Short mmCIF file of N, CA and C in Angstrom, two decimals:
data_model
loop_
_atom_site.label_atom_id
_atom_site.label_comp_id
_atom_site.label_asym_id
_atom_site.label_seq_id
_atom_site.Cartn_x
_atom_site.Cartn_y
_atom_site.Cartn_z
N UNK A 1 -11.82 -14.70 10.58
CA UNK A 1 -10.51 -14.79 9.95
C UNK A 1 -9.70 -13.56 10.33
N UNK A 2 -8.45 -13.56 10.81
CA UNK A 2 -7.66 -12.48 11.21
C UNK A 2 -7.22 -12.11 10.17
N UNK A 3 -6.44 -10.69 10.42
CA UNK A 3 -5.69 -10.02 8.52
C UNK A 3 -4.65 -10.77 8.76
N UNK A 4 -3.88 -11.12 9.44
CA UNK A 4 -2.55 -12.11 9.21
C UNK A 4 -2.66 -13.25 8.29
N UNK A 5 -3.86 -13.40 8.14
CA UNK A 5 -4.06 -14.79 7.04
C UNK A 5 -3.85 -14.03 6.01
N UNK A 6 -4.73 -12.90 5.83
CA UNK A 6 -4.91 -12.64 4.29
C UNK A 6 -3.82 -11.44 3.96
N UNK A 7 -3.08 -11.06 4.48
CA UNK A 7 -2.35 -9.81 4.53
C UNK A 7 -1.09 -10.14 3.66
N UNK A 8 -0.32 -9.15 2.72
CA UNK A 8 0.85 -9.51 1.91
C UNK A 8 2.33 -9.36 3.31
N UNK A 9 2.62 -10.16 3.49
CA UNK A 9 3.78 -10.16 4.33
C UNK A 9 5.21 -9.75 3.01
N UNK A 10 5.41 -9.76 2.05
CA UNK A 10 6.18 -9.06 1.88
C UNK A 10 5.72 -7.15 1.31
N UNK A 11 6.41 -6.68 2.42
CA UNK A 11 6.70 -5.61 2.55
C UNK A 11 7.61 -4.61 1.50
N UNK A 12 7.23 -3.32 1.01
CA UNK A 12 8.34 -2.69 0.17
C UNK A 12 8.26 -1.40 1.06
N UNK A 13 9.11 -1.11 1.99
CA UNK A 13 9.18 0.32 2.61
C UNK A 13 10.37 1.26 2.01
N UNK A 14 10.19 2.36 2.20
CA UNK A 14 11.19 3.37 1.92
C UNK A 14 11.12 4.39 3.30
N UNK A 15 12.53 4.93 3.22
CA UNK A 15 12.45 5.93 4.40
C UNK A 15 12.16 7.59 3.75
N UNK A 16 12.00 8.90 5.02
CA UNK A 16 10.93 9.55 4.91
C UNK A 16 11.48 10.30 3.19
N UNK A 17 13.19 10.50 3.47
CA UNK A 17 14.01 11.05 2.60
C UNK A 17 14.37 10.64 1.50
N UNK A 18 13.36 9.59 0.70
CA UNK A 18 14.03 8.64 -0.20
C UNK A 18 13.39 9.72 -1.13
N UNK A 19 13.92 9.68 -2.42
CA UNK A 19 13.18 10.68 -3.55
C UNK A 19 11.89 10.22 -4.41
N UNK A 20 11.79 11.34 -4.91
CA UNK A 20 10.31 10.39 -5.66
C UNK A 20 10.70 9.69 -7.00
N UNK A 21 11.89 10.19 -7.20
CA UNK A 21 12.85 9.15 -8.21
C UNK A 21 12.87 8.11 -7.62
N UNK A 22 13.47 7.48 -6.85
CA UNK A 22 13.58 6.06 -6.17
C UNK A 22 12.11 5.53 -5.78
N UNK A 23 10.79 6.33 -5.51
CA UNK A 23 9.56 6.25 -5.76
C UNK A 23 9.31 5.36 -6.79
N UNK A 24 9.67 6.41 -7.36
CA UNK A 24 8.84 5.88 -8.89
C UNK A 24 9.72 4.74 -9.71
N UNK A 25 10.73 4.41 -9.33
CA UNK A 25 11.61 3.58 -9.72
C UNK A 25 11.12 1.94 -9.23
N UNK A 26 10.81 2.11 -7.60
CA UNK A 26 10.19 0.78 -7.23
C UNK A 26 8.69 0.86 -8.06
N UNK A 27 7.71 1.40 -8.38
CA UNK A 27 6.17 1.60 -8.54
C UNK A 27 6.63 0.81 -10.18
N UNK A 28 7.76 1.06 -10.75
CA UNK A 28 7.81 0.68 -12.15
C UNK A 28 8.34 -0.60 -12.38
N UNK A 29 9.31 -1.11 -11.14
CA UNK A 29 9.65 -2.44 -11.28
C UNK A 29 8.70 -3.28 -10.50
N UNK A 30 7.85 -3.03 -9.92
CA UNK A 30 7.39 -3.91 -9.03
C UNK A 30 5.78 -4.11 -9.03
N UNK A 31 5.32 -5.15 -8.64
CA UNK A 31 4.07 -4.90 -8.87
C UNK A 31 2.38 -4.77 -7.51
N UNK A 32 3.39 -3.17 -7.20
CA UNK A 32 2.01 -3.25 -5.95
C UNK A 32 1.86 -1.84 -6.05
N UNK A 33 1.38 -1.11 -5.42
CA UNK A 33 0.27 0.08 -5.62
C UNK A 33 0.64 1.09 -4.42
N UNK A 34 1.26 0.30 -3.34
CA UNK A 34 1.68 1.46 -2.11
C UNK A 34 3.19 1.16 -1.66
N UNK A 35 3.47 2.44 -1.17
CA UNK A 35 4.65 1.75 -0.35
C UNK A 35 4.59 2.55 1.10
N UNK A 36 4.77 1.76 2.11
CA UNK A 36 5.26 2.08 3.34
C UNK A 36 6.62 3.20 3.63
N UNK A 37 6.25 4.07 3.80
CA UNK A 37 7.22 4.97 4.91
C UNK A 37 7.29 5.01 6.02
N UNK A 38 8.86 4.48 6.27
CA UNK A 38 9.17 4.31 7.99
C UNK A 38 10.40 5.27 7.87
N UNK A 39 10.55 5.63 9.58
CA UNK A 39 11.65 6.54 10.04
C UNK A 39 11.95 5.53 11.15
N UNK A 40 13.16 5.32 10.90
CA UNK A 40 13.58 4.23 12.07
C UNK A 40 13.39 2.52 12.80
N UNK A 41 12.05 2.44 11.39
CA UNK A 41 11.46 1.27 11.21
C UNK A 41 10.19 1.58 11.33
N UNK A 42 9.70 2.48 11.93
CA UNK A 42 8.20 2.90 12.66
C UNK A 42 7.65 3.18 11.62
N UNK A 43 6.81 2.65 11.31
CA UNK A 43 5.63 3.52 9.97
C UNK A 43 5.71 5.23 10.03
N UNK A 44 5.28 5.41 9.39
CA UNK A 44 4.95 6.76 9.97
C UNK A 44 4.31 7.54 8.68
N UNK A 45 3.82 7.09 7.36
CA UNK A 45 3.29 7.06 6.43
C UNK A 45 3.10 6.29 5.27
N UNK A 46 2.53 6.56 4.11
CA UNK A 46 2.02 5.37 2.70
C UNK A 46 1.92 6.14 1.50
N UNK A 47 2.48 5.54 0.82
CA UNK A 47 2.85 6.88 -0.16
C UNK A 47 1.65 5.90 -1.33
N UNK A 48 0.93 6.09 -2.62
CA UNK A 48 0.30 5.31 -3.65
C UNK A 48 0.68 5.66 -4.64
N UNK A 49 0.71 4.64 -5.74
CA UNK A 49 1.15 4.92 -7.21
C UNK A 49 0.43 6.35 -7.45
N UNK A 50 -0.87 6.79 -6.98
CA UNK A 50 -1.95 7.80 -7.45
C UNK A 50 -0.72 9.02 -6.64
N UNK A 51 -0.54 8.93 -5.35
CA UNK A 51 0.18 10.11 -4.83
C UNK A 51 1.02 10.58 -5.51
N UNK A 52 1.61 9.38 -6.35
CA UNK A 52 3.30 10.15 -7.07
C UNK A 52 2.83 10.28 -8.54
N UNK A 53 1.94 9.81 -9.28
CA UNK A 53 1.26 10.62 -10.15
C UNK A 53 0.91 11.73 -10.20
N UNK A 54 0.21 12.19 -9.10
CA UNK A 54 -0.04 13.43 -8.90
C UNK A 54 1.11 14.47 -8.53
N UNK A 55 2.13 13.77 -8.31
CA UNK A 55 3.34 14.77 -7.50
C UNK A 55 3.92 15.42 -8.80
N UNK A 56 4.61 14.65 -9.75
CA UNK A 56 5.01 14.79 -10.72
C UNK A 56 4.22 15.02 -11.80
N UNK A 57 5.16 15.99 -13.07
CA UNK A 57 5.08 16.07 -14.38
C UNK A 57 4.49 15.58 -14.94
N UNK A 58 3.42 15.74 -16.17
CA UNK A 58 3.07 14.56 -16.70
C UNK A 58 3.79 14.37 -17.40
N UNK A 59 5.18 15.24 -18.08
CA UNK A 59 5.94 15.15 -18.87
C UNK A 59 7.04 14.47 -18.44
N UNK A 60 7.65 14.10 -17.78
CA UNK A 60 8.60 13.43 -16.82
C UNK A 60 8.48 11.83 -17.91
N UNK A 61 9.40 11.72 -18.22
CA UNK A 61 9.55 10.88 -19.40
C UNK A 61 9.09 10.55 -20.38
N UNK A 62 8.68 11.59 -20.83
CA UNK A 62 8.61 12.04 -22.28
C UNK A 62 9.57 13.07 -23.12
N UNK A 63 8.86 13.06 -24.52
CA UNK A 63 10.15 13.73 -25.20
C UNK A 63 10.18 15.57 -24.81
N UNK A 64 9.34 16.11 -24.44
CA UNK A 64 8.58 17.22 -24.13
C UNK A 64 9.28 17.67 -22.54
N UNK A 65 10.05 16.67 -22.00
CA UNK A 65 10.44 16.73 -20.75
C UNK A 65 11.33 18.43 -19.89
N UNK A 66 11.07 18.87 -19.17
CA UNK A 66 12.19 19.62 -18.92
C UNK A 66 13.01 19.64 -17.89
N UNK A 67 13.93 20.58 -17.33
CA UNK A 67 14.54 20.16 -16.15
C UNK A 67 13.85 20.97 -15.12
N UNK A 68 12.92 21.89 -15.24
CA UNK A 68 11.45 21.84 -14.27
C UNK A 68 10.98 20.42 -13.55
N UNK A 69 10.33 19.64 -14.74
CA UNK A 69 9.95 18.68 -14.64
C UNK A 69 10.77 17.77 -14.02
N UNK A 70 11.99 17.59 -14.31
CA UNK A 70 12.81 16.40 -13.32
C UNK A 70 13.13 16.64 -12.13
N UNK A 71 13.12 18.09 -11.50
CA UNK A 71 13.20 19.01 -10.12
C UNK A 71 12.45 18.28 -9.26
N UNK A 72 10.87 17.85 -9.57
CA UNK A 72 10.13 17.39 -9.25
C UNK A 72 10.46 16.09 -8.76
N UNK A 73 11.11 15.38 -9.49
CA UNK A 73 11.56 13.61 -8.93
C UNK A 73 12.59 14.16 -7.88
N UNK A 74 13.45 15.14 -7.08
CA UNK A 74 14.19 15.22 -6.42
C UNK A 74 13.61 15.51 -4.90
N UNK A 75 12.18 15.84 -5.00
CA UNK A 75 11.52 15.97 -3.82
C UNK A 75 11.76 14.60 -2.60
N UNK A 76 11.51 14.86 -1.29
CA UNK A 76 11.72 13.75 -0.61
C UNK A 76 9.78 13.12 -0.28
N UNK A 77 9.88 12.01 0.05
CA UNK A 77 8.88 11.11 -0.09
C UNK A 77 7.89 11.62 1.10
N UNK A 78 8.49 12.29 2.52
CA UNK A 78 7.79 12.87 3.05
C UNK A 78 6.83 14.01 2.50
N UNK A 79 7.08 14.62 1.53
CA UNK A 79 6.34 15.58 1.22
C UNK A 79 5.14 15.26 0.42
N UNK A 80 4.79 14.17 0.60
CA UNK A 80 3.74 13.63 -0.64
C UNK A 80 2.86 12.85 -0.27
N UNK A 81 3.61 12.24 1.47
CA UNK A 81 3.15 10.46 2.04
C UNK A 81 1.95 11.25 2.62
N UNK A 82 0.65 10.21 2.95
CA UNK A 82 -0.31 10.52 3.55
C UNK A 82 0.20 9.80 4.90
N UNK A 83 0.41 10.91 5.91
CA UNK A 83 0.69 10.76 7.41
C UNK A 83 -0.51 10.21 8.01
N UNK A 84 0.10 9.17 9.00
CA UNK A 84 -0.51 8.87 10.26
C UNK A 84 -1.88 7.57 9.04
N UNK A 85 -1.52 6.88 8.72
CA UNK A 85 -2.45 6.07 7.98
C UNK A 85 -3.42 5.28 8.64
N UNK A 86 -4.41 5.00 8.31
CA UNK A 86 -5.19 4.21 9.56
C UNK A 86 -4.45 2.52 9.07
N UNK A 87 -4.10 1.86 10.38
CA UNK A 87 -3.71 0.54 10.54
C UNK A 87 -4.36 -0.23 11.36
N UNK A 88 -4.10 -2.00 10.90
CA UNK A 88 -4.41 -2.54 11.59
C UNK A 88 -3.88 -3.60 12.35
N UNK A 89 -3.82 -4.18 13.50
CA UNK A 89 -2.99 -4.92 14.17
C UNK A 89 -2.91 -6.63 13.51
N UNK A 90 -2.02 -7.40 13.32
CA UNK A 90 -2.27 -8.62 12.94
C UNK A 90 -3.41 -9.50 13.19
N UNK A 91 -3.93 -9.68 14.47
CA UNK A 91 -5.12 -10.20 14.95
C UNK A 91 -6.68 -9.65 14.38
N UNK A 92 -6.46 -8.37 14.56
CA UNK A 92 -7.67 -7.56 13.40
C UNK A 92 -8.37 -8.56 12.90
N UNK A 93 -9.67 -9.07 12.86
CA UNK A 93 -10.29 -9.43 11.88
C UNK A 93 -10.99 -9.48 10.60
N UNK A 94 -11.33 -9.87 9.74
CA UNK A 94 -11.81 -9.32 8.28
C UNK A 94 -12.94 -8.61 8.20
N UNK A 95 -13.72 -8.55 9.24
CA UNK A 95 -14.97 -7.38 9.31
C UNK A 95 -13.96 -5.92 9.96
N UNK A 96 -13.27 -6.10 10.68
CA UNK A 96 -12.55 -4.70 11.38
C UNK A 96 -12.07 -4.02 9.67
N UNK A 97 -11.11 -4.91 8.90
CA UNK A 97 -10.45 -4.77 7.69
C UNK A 97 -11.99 -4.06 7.14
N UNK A 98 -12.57 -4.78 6.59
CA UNK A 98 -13.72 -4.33 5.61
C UNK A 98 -14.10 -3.08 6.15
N UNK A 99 -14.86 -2.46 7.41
CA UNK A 99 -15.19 -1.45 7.92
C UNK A 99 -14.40 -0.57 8.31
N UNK A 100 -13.04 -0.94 8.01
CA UNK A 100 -11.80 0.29 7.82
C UNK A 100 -11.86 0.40 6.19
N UNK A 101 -11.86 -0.22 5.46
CA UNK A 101 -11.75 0.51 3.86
C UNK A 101 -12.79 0.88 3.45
N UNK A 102 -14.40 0.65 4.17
CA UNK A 102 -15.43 1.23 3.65
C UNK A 102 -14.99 3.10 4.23
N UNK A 103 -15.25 2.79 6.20
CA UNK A 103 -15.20 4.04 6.50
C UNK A 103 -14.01 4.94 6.44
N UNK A 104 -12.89 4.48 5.87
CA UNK A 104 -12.13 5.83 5.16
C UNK A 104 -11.79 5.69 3.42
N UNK A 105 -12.71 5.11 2.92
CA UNK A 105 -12.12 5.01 1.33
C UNK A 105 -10.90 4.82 0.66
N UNK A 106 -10.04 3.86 1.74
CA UNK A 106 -8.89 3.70 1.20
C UNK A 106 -8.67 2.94 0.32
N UNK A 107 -7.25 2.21 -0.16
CA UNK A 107 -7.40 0.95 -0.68
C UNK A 107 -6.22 -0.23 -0.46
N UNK A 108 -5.79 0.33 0.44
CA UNK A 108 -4.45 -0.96 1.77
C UNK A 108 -4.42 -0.29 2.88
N UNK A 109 -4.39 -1.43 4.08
CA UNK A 109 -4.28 -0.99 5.33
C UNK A 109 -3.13 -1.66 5.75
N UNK A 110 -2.03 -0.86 6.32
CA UNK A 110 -0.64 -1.90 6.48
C UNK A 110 -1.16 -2.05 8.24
N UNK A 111 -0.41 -3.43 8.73
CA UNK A 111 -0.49 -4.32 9.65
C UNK A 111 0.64 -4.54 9.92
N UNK A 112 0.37 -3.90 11.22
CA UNK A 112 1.55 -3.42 11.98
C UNK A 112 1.69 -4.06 13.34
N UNK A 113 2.96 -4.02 14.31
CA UNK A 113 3.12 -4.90 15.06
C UNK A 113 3.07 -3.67 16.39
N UNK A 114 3.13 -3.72 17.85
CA UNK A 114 2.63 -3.04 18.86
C UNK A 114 3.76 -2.22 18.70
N UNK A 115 5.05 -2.60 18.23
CA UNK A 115 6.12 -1.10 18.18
C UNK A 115 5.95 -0.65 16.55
N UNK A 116 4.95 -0.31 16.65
CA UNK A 116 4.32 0.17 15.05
C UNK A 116 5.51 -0.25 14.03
N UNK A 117 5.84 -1.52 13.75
CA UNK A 117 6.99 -1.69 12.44
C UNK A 117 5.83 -2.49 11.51
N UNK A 118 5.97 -2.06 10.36
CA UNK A 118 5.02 -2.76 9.47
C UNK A 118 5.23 -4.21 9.40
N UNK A 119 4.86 -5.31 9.16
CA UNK A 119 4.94 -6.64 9.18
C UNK A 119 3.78 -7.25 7.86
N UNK A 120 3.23 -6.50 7.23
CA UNK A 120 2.25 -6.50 6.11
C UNK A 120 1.26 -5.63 5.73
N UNK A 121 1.02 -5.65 4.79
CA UNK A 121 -0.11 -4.86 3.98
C UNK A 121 -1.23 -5.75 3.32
N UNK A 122 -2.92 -5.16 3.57
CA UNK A 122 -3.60 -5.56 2.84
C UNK A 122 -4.62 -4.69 2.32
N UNK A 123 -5.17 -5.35 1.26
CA UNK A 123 -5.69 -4.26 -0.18
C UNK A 123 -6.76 -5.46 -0.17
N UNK A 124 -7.88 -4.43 -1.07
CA UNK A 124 -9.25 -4.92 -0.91
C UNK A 124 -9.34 -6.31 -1.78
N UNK A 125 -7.87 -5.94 -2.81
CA UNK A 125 -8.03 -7.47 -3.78
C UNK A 125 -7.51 -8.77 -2.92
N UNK A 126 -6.79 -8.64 -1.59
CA UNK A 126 -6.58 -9.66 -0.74
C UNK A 126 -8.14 -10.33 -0.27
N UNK A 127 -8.95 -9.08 -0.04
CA UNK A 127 -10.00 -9.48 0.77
C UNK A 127 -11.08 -10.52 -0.53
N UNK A 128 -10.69 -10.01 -1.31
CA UNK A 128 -11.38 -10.47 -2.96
C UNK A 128 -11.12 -12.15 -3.27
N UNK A 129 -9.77 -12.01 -3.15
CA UNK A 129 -9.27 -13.60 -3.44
C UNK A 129 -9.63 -14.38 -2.70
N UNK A 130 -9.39 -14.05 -1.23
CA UNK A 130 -10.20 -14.93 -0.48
C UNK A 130 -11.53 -15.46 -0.27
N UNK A 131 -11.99 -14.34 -0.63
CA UNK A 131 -13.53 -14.90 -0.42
C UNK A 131 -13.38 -15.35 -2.03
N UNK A 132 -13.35 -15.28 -3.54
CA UNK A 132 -13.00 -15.92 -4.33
C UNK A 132 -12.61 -17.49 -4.26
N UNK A 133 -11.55 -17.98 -3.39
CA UNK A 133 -10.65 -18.92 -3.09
C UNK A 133 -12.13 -19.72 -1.92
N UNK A 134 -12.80 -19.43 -1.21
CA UNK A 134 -13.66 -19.51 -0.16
C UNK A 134 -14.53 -20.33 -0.96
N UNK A 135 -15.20 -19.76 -2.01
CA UNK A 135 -16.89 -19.73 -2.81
C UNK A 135 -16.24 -20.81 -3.53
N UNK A 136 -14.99 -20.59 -4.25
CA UNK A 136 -14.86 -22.32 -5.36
C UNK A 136 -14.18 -23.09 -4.09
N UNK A 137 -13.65 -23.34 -3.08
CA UNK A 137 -13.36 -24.38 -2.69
C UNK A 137 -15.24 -25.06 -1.91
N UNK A 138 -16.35 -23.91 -1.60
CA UNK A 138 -17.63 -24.40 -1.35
C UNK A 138 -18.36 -25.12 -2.34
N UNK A 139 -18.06 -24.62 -3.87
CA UNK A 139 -19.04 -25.48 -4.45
C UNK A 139 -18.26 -26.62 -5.30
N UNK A 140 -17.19 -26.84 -4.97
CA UNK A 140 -16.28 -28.34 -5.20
C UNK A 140 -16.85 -29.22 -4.31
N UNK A 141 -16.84 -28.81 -2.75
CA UNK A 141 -17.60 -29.62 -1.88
C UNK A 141 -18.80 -29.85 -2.07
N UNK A 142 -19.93 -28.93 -2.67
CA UNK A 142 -20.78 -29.28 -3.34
C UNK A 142 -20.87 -30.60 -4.47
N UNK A 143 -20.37 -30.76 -5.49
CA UNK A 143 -20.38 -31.30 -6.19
C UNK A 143 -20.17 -32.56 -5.93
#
């Protein structure tokens, strides 16, 4: 099975200069865990809900808040993204996928096209559903 089957084709990128306000603004409306950083369209990093947790305050919207703490959301997204991410090409297959998130402990590999522009992302719960979706459509045929 190639990652193009199982891979999320919609995409949420931000560029390198976006703030970690506008960060954390998509991470709160939306419901996925990374986002893609491109410069010019090109990947060029992946920022995770965990990265911008860690970037920021824990006080950052709370009542305790200060303007220390909101300094912090003005940072740009480069300063936080984990550069140079390991990727994989659409064709990739689901053993290449699996033995990329074992051997670097990640938890999405975006899938990218030969002029490195992202075209999807996949996370270990893609790899989950499927084989999920796999095992009950086997023992229906069973039955």
């Amino acid at each position: 099975m190639q990652v193009d089957k199982l891979m999320s084709a919609e995409v949420v990128s931000i560029n390198m200069d976006d703030t970690l306000a506008h960060v954390r603004v998509l991470f709160e409306h939306h419901r996925f865990h990374h986002l893609l950083v491109v410069n010019q369209g090109e990947l060029v990093g992946i920022i995770s809900d965990r990265d911008l947790l860690k970037a920021i305050s824990p006080a950052v919207g709370t009542a305790s808040e200060t303007s220390k703490d909101l300094a912090y959301l003005k940072k740009p997204a480069h300063q936080i993204m984990t550069r140079n991410p390991v990727c994989l090409s659409p064709k990739s297959g689901l053993l290449d996928a699996i033995k990329a998130f074992n051997r670097y402990s990640i938890s999405c590999l975006p899938i990218i096209n030969v002029n490195n522009k992202p075209i999807g992302i996949l996370s270990w719960r893609d790899i989950f559903k499927f084989i999920e979706h796999n095992q009950l459509e086997k023992s229906h045929r069973k039955q």
